[in-house]
mmCIF file of C-alpha atoms and ligand atoms in Angstrom:
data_model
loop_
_atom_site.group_PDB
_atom_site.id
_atom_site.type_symbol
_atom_site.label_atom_id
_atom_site.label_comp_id
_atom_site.label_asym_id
_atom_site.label_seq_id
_atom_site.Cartn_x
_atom_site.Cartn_y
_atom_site.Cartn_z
ATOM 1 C CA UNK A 477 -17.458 -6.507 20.652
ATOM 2 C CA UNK A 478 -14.002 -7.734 22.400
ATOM 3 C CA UNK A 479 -11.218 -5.928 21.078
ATOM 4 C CA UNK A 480 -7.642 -7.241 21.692
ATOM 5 C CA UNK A 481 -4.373 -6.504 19.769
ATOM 6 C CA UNK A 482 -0.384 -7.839 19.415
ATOM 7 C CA UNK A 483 2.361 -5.893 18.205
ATOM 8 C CA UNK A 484 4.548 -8.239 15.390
ATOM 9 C CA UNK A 485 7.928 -7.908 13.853
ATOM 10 C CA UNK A 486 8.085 -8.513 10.277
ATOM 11 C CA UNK A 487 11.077 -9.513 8.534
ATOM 12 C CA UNK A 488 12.256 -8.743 5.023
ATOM 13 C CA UNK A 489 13.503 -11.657 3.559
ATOM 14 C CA UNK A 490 16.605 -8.869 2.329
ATOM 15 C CA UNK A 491 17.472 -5.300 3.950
ATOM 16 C CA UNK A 492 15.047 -2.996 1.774
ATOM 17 C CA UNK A 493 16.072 0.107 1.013
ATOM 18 C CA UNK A 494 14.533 3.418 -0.619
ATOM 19 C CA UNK A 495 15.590 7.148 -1.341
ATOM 20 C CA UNK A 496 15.764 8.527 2.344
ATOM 21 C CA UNK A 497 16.608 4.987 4.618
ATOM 22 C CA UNK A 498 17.369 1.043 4.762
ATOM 23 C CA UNK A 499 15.707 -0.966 7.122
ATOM 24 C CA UNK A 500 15.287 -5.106 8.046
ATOM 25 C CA UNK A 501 12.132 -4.977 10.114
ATOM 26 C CA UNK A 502 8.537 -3.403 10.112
ATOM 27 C CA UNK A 503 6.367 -3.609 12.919
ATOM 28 C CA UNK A 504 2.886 -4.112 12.388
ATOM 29 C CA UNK A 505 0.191 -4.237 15.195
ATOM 30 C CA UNK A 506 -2.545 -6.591 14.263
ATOM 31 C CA UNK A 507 -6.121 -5.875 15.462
ATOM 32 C CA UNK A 508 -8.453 -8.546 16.709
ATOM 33 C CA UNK A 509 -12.721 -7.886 16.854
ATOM 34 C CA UNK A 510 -14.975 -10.383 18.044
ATOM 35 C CA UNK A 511 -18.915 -10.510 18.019
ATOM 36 C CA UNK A 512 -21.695 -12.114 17.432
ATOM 37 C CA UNK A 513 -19.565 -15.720 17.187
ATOM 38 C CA UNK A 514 -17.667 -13.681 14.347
ATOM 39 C CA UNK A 515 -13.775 -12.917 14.425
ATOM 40 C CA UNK A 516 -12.637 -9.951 12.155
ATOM 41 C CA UNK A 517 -8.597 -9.149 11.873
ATOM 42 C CA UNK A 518 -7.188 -6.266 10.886
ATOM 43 C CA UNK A 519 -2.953 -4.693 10.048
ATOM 44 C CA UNK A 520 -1.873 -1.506 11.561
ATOM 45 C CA UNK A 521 1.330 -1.189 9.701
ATOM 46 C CA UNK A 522 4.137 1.028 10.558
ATOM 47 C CA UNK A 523 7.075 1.256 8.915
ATOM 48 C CA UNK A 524 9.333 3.700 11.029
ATOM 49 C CA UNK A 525 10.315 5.825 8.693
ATOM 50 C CA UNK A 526 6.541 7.412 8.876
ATOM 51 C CA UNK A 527 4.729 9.424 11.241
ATOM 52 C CA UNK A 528 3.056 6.639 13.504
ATOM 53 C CA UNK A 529 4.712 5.140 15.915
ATOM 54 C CA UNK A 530 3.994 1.910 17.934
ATOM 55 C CA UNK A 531 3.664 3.390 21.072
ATOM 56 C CA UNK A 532 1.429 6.210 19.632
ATOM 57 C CA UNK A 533 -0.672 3.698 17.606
ATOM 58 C CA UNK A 534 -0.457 1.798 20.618
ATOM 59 C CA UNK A 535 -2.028 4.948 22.707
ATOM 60 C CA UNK A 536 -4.972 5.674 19.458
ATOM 61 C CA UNK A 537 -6.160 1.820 19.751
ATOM 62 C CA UNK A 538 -6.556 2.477 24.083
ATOM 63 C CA UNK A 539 -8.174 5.271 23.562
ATOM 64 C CA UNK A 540 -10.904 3.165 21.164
ATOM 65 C CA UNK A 541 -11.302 0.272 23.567
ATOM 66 C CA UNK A 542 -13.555 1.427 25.460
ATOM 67 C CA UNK A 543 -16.024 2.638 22.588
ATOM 68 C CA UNK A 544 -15.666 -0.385 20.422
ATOM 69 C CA UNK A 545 -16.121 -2.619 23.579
ATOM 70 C CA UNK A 546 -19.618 -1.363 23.787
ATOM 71 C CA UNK A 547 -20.269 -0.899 19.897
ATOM 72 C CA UNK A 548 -22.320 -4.334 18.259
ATOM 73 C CA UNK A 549 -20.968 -5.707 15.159
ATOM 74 C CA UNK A 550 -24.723 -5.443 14.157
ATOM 75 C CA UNK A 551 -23.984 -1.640 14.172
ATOM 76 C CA UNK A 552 -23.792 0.115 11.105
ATOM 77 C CA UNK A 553 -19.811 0.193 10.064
ATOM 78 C CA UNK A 554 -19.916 3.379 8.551
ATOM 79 C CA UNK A 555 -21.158 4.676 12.409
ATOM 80 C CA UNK A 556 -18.554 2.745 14.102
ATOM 81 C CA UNK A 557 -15.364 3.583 11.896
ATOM 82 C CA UNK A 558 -16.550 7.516 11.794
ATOM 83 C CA UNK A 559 -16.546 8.089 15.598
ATOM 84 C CA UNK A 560 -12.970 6.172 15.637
ATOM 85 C CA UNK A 561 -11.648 8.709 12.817
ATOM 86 C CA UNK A 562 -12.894 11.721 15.325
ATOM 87 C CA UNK A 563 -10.914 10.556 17.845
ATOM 88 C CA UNK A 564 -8.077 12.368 16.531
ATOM 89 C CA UNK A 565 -6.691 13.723 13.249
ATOM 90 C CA UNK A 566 -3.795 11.217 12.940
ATOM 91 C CA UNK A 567 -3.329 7.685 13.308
ATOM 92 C CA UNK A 568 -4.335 6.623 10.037
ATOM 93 C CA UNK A 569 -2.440 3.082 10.464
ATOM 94 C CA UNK A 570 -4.242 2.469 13.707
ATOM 95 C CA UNK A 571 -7.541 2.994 12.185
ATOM 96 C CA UNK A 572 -7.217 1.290 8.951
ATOM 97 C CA UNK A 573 -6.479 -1.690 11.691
ATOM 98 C CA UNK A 574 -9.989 -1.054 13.145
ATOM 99 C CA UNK A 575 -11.791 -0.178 9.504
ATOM 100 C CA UNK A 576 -9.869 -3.493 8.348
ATOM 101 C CA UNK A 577 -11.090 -5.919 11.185
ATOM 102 C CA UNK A 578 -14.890 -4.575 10.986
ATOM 103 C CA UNK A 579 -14.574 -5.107 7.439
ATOM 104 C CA UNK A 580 -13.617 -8.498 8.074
ATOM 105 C CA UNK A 581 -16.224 -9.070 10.658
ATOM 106 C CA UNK A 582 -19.182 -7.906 8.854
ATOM 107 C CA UNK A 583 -18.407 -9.502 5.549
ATOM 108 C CA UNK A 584 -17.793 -12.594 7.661
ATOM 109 C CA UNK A 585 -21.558 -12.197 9.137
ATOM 110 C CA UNK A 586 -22.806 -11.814 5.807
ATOM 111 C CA UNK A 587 -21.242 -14.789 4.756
ATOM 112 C CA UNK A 588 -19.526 -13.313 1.498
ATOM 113 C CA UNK A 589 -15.549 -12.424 0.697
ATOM 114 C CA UNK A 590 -15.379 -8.890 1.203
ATOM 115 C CA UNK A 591 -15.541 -8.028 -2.316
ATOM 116 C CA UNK A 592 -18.828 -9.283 -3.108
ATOM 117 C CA UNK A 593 -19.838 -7.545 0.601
ATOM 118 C CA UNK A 594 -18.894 -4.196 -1.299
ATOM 119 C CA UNK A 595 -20.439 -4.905 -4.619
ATOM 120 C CA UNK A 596 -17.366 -5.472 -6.511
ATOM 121 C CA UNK A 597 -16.732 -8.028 -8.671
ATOM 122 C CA UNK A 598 -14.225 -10.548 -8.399
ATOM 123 C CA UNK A 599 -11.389 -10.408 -10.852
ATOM 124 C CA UNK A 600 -9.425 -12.823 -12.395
ATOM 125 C CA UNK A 601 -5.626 -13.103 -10.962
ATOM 126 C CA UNK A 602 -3.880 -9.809 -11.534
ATOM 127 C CA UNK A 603 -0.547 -9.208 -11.976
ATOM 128 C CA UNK A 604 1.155 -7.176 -9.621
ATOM 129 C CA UNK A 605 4.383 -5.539 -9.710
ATOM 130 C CA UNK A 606 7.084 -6.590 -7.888
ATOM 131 C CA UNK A 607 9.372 -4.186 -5.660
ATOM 132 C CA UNK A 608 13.248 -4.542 -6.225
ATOM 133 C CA UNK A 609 14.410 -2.435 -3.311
ATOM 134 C CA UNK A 610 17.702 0.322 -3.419
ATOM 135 C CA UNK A 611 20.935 -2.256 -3.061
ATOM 136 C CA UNK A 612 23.948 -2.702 -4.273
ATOM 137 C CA UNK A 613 24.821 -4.094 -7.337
ATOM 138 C CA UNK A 614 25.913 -7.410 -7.293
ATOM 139 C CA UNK A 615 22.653 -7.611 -4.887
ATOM 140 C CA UNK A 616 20.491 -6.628 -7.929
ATOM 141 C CA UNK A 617 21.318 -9.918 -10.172
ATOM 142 C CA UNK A 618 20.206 -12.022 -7.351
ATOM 143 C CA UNK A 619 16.692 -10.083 -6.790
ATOM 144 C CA UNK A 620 15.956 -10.285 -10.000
ATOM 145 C CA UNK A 621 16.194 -13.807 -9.888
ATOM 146 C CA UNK A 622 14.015 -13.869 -7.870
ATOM 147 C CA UNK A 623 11.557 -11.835 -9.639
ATOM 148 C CA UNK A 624 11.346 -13.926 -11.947
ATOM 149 C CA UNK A 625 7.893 -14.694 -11.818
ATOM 150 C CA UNK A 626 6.748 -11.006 -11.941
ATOM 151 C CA UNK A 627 6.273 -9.250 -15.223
ATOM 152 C CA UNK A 628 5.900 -5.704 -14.208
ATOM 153 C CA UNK A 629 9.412 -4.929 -11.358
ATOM 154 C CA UNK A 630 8.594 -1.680 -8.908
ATOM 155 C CA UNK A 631 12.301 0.360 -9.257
ATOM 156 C CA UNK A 632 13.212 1.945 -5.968
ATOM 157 C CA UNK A 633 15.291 5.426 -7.372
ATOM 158 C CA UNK A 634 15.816 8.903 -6.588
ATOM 159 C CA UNK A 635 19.413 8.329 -5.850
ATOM 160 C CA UNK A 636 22.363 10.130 -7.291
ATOM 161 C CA UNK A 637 22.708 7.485 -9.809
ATOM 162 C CA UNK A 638 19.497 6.515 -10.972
ATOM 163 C CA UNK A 639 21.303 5.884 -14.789
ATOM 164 C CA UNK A 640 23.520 3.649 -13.738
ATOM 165 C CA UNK A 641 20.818 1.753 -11.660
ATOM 166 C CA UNK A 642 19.044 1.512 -14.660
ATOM 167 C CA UNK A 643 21.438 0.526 -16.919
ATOM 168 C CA UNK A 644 22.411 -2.244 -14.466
ATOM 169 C CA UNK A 645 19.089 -3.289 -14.489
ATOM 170 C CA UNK A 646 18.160 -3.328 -18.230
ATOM 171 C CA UNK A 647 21.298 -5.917 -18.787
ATOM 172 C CA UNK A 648 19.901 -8.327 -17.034
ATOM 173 C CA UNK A 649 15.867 -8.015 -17.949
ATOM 174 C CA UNK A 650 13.760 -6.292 -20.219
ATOM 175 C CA UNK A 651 11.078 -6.278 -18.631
ATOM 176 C CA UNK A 652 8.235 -3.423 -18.302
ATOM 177 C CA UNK A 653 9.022 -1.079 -14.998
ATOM 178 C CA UNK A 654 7.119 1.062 -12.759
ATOM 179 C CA UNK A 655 9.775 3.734 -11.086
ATOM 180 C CA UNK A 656 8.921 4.833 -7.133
ATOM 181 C CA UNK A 657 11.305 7.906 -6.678
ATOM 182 C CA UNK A 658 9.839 9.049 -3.113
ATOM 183 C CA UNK A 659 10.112 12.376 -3.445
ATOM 184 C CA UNK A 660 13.974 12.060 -4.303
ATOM 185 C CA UNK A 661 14.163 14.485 -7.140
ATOM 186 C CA UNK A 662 14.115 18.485 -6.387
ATOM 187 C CA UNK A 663 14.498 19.715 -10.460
ATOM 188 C CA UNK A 664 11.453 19.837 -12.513
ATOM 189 C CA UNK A 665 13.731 20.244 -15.552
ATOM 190 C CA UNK A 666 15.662 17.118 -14.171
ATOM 191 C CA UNK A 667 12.758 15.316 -13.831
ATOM 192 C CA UNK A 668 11.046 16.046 -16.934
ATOM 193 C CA UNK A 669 14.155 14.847 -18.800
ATOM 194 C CA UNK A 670 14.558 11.617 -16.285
ATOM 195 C CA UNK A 671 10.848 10.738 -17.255
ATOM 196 C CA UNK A 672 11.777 11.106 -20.895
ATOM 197 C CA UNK A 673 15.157 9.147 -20.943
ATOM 198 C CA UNK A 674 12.851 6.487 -18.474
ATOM 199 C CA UNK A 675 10.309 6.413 -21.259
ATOM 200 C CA UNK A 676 13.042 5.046 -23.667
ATOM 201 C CA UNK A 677 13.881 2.357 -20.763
ATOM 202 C CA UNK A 678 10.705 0.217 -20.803
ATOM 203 C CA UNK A 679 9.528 2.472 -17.870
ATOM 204 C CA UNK A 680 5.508 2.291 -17.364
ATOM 205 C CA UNK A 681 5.037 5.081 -14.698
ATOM 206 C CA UNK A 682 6.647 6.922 -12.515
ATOM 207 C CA UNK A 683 5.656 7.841 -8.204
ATOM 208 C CA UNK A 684 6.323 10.308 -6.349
ATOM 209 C CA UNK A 685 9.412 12.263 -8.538
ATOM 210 C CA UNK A 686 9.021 15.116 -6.574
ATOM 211 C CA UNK A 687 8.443 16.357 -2.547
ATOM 212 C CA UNK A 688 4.794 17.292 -1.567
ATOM 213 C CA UNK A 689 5.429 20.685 -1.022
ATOM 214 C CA UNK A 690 6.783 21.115 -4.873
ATOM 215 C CA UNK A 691 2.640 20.692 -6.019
ATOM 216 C CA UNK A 692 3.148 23.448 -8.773
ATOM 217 C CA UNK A 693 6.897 22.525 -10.206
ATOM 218 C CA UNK A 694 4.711 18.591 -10.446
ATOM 219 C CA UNK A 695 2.017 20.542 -11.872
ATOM 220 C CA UNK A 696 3.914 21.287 -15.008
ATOM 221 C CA UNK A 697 6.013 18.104 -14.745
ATOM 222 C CA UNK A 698 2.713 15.850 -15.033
ATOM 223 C CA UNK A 699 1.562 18.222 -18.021
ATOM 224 C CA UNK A 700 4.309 17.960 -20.130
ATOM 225 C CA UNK A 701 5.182 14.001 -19.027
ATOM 226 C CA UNK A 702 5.315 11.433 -21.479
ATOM 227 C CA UNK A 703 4.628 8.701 -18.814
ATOM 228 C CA UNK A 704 1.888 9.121 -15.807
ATOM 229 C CA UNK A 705 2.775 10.474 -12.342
ATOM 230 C CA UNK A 706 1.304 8.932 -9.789
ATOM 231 C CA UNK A 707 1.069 10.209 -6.010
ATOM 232 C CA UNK A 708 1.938 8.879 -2.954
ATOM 233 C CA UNK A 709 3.199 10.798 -0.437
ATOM 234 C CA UNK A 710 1.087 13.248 -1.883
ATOM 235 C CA UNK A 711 -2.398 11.957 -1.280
ATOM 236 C CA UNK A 712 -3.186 10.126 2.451
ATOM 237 C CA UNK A 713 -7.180 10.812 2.586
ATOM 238 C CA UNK A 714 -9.610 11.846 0.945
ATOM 239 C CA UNK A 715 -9.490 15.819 1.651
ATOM 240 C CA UNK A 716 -6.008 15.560 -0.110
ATOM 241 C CA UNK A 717 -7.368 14.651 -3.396
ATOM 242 C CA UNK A 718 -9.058 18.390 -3.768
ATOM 243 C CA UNK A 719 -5.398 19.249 -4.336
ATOM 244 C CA UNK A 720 -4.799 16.519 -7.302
ATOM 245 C CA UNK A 721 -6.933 18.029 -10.331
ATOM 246 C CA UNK A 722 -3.702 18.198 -12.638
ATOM 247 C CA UNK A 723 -0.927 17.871 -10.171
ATOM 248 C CA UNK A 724 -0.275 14.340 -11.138
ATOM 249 C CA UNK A 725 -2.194 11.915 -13.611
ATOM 250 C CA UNK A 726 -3.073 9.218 -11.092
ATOM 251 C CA UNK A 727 -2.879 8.097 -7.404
ATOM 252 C CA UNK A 728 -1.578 5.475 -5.355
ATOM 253 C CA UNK A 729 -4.126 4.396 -2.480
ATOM 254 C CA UNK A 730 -2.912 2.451 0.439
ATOM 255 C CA UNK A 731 -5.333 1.780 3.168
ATOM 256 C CA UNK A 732 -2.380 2.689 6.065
ATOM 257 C CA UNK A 733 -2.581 6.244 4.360
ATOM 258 C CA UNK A 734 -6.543 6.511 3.855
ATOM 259 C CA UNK A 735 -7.679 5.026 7.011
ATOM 260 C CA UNK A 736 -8.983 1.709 5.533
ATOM 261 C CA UNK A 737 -11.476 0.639 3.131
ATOM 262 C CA UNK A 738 -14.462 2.615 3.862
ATOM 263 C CA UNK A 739 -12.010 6.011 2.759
ATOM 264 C CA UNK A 740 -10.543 3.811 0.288
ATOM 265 C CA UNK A 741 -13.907 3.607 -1.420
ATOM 266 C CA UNK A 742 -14.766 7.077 -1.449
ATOM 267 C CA UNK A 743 -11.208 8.109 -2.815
ATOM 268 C CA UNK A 744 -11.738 5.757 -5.714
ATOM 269 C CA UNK A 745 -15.116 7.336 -6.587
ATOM 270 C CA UNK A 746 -13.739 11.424 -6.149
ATOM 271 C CA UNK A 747 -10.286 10.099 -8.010
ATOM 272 C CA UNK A 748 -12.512 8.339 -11.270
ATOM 273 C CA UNK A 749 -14.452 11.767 -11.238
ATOM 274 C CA UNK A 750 -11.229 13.964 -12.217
ATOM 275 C CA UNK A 751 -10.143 11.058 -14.267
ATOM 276 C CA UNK A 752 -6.880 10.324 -12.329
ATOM 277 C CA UNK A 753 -6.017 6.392 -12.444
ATOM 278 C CA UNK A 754 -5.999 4.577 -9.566
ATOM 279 C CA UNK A 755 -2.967 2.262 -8.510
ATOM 280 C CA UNK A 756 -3.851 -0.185 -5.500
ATOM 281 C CA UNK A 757 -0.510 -0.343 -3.488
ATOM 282 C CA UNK A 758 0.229 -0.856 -0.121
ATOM 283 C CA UNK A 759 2.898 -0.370 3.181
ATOM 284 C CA UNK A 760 4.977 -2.807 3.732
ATOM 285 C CA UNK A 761 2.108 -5.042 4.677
ATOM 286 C CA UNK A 762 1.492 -8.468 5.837
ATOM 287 C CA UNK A 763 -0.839 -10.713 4.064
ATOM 288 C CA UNK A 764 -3.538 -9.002 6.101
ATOM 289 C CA UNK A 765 -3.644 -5.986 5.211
ATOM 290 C CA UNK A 766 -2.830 -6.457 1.319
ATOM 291 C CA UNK A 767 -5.702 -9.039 1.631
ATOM 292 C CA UNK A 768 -8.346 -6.545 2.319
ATOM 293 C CA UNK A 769 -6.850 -4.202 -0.246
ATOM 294 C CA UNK A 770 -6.945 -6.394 -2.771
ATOM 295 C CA UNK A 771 -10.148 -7.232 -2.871
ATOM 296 C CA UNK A 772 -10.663 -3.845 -4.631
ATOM 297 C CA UNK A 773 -8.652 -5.072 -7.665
ATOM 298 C CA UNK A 774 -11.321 -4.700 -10.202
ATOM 299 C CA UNK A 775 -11.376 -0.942 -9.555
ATOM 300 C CA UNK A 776 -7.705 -0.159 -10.442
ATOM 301 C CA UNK A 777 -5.674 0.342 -13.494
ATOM 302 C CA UNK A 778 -2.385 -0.471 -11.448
ATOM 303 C CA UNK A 779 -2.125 -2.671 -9.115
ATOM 304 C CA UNK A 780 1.420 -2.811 -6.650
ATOM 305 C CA UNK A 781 0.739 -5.379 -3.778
ATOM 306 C CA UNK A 782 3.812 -7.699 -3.296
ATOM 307 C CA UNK A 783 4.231 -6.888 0.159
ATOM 308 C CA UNK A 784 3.860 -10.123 1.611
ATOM 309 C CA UNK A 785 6.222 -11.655 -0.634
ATOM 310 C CA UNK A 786 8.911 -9.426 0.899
ATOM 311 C CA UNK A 787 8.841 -11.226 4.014
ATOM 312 C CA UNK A 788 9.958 -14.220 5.488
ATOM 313 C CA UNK A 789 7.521 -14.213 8.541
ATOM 314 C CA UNK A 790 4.263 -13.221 7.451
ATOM 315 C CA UNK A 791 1.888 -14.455 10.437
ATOM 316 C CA UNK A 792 -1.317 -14.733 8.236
ATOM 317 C CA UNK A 793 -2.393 -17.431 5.597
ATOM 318 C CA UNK A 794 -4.679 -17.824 2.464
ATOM 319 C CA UNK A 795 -3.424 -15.256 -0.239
ATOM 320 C CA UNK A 796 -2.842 -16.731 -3.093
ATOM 321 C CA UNK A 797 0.034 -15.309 -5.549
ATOM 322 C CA UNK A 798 0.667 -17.882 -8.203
ATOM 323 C CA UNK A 799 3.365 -16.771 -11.135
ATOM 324 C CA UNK A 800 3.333 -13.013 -10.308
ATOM 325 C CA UNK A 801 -0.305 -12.814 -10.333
ATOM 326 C CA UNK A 802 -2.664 -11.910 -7.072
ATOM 327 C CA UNK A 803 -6.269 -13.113 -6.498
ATOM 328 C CA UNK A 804 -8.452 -12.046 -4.107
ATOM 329 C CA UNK A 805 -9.763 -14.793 -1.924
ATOM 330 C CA UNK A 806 -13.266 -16.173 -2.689
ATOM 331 C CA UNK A 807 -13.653 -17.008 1.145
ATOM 332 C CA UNK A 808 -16.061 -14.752 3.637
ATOM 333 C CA UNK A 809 -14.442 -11.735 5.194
ATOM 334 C CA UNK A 810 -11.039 -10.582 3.735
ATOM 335 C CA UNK A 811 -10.068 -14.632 3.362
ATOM 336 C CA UNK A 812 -7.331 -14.581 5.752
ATOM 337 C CA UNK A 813 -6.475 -16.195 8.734
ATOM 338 C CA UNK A 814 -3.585 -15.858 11.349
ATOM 339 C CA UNK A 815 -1.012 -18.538 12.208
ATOM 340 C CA UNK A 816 -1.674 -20.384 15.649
ATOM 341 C CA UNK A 817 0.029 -18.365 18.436
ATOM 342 C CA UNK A 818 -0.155 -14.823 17.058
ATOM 343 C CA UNK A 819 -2.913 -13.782 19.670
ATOM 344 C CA UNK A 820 -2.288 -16.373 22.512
HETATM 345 MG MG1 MG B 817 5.515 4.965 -3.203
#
């Protein structure tokens, strides 16, 4: 296969903030396979408050050239996307780009949209929840305008003054929320209560309340919780959902933390067995990358990919959002395709 790849700024339409940092920009590194007369793309995205770097992913995506240069997109893609994860034990971003473009490849070569490729069915359009990002207040009136069409918002807390933020919110809409603390809260007593008092807000679920070290003080948060706890920061792979049994009541995938959708697939499978619920959600991802994941829609009880809609330069078209609601393409591969220029 040729393998070629170009490093992309994306910008947020507003400055987007959450518990630990603000930020206008995300780079993503888009992937490029070629073979057979077949084009596959793929989204290594980075946002830079995380472990990967662009100049590390950069290094990970060298170091595979050589091996998927002489790999055949007739190959099995389970081979393929296993000898790339032994390659080292990070760089999850980097090879969800990889797992992402092969994806796209073979589905393309066996002329079906991805989700049929994996024997899942296609759903109807889903709603997804929208992300209202940490601002200020006068911001928040204005974003929620612009939500409008969204009937689940994402809440951005774990701030000092989560009450007030809530309050703020709840004059101006009522409607349902899902809460993404990332890891701001450090009191299981605290938390407990926030969930409870949330509860009485419209709130649907609540991610990440607590840091990933704090497994056992979650432990008896998520037992006594009257809404679900879902992890993110929590759970990256596969291995990390040994640890889950308990510790929270569901689990947010994102391919940038799994690897892509082969990992994706088998996380969905272990997390049904111990009956946690699955929410589909993503970095903050260009249409590329929230294409592929959202052809696993049917398989989710939550499903969080508004990503592209945060941005005013996405570089990829043919996801459709139409009044808050997401539909996986019906096109072979994952039904995207880049703008002209973004590999010349
Ligand atoms: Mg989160």
């Amino acid at each position: 296969m040729e393998f070629s790849y170009h490093s992309y700024y994306l910008q947020f339409l507003h400055p987007f903030g959450v518990s630990s940092n603000t930020r206008t920009t995300t780079t993503s590194i888009f992937v490029k396979l070629t073979g057979n007369g077949f084009v596959g793309y793929g989204e290594a995205c980075l946002p830079a408050y995380l472990d990967d770097t662009e100049i590390g992913t950069i290094g990970f995506l060298e170091k595979c050239r050589e091996y998927l240069g002489a790999a055949r997109s007739d190959q099995p893609l389970s081979e393929i996307t296993a000898e790339i994860d032994a390659f080292s034990e990070s760089y999850n971003a980097a090879k969800a780009a990889i797992d992402i473009a092969l994806h796209d490849l073979s589905a393309k070569q066996a002329e079906q949209p991805l989700h049929k490729y994996l024997g899942i069915p296609r759903t109807p359009p889903v709603a997804t929840s929208f992300t209202i990002a940490i601002d200020s207040a006068d911001k928040l009136e204005r974003k929620l305008v612009e939500a409008d069409n969204y009937a689940i918002l994402k809440i951005k807390a774990g701030t000092a003054d989560d009450k007030r933020l809530f309050r703020q919110i709840r004059k101006l809409t009522y409607k349902p929320l899902y809460v993404d603390v990332n890891q701001g809260w450090k009191d299981k007593h605290m938390v407990l209560d926030m969930i409870g008092w949330m509860k009485e807000q419209g709130v649907l679920l609540v991610e990440q309340p607590m840091p990933v070290s704090m497994r056992d003080e979650m432990a008896w948060v998520t037992e006594k919780s009257p809404l679900p706890t879902i992890a993110d920061e929590s759970v990256k792979r596969l291995k990390d959902l040994q640890y889950m049994k308990g510790v929270f009541s569901g689990v947010n995938l994102k391919l940038m933390k799994s690897g892509g959708i082969g990992e994706a697939m088998r996380m969905i499978t272990e997390a049904k067995k111990q009956n946690l619920k699955i929410m589909l959600g993503c970095m903050a991802e260009s249409s590329c990358g929230t294409a592929a994941m959202s052809h696993l829609m049917a398989l989710a009880d939550f499903v969080d990919l508004d990503a592209p809609r945060l941005y005013r330069n996405d570089p990829f078209t043919g996801l459709s959002y139409h009044n808050g609601k997401l539909q996986s393409p019906a096109v072979p591969g994952i039904g995207v395709q880049p703008l002209n220029g973004l590999f010349a």
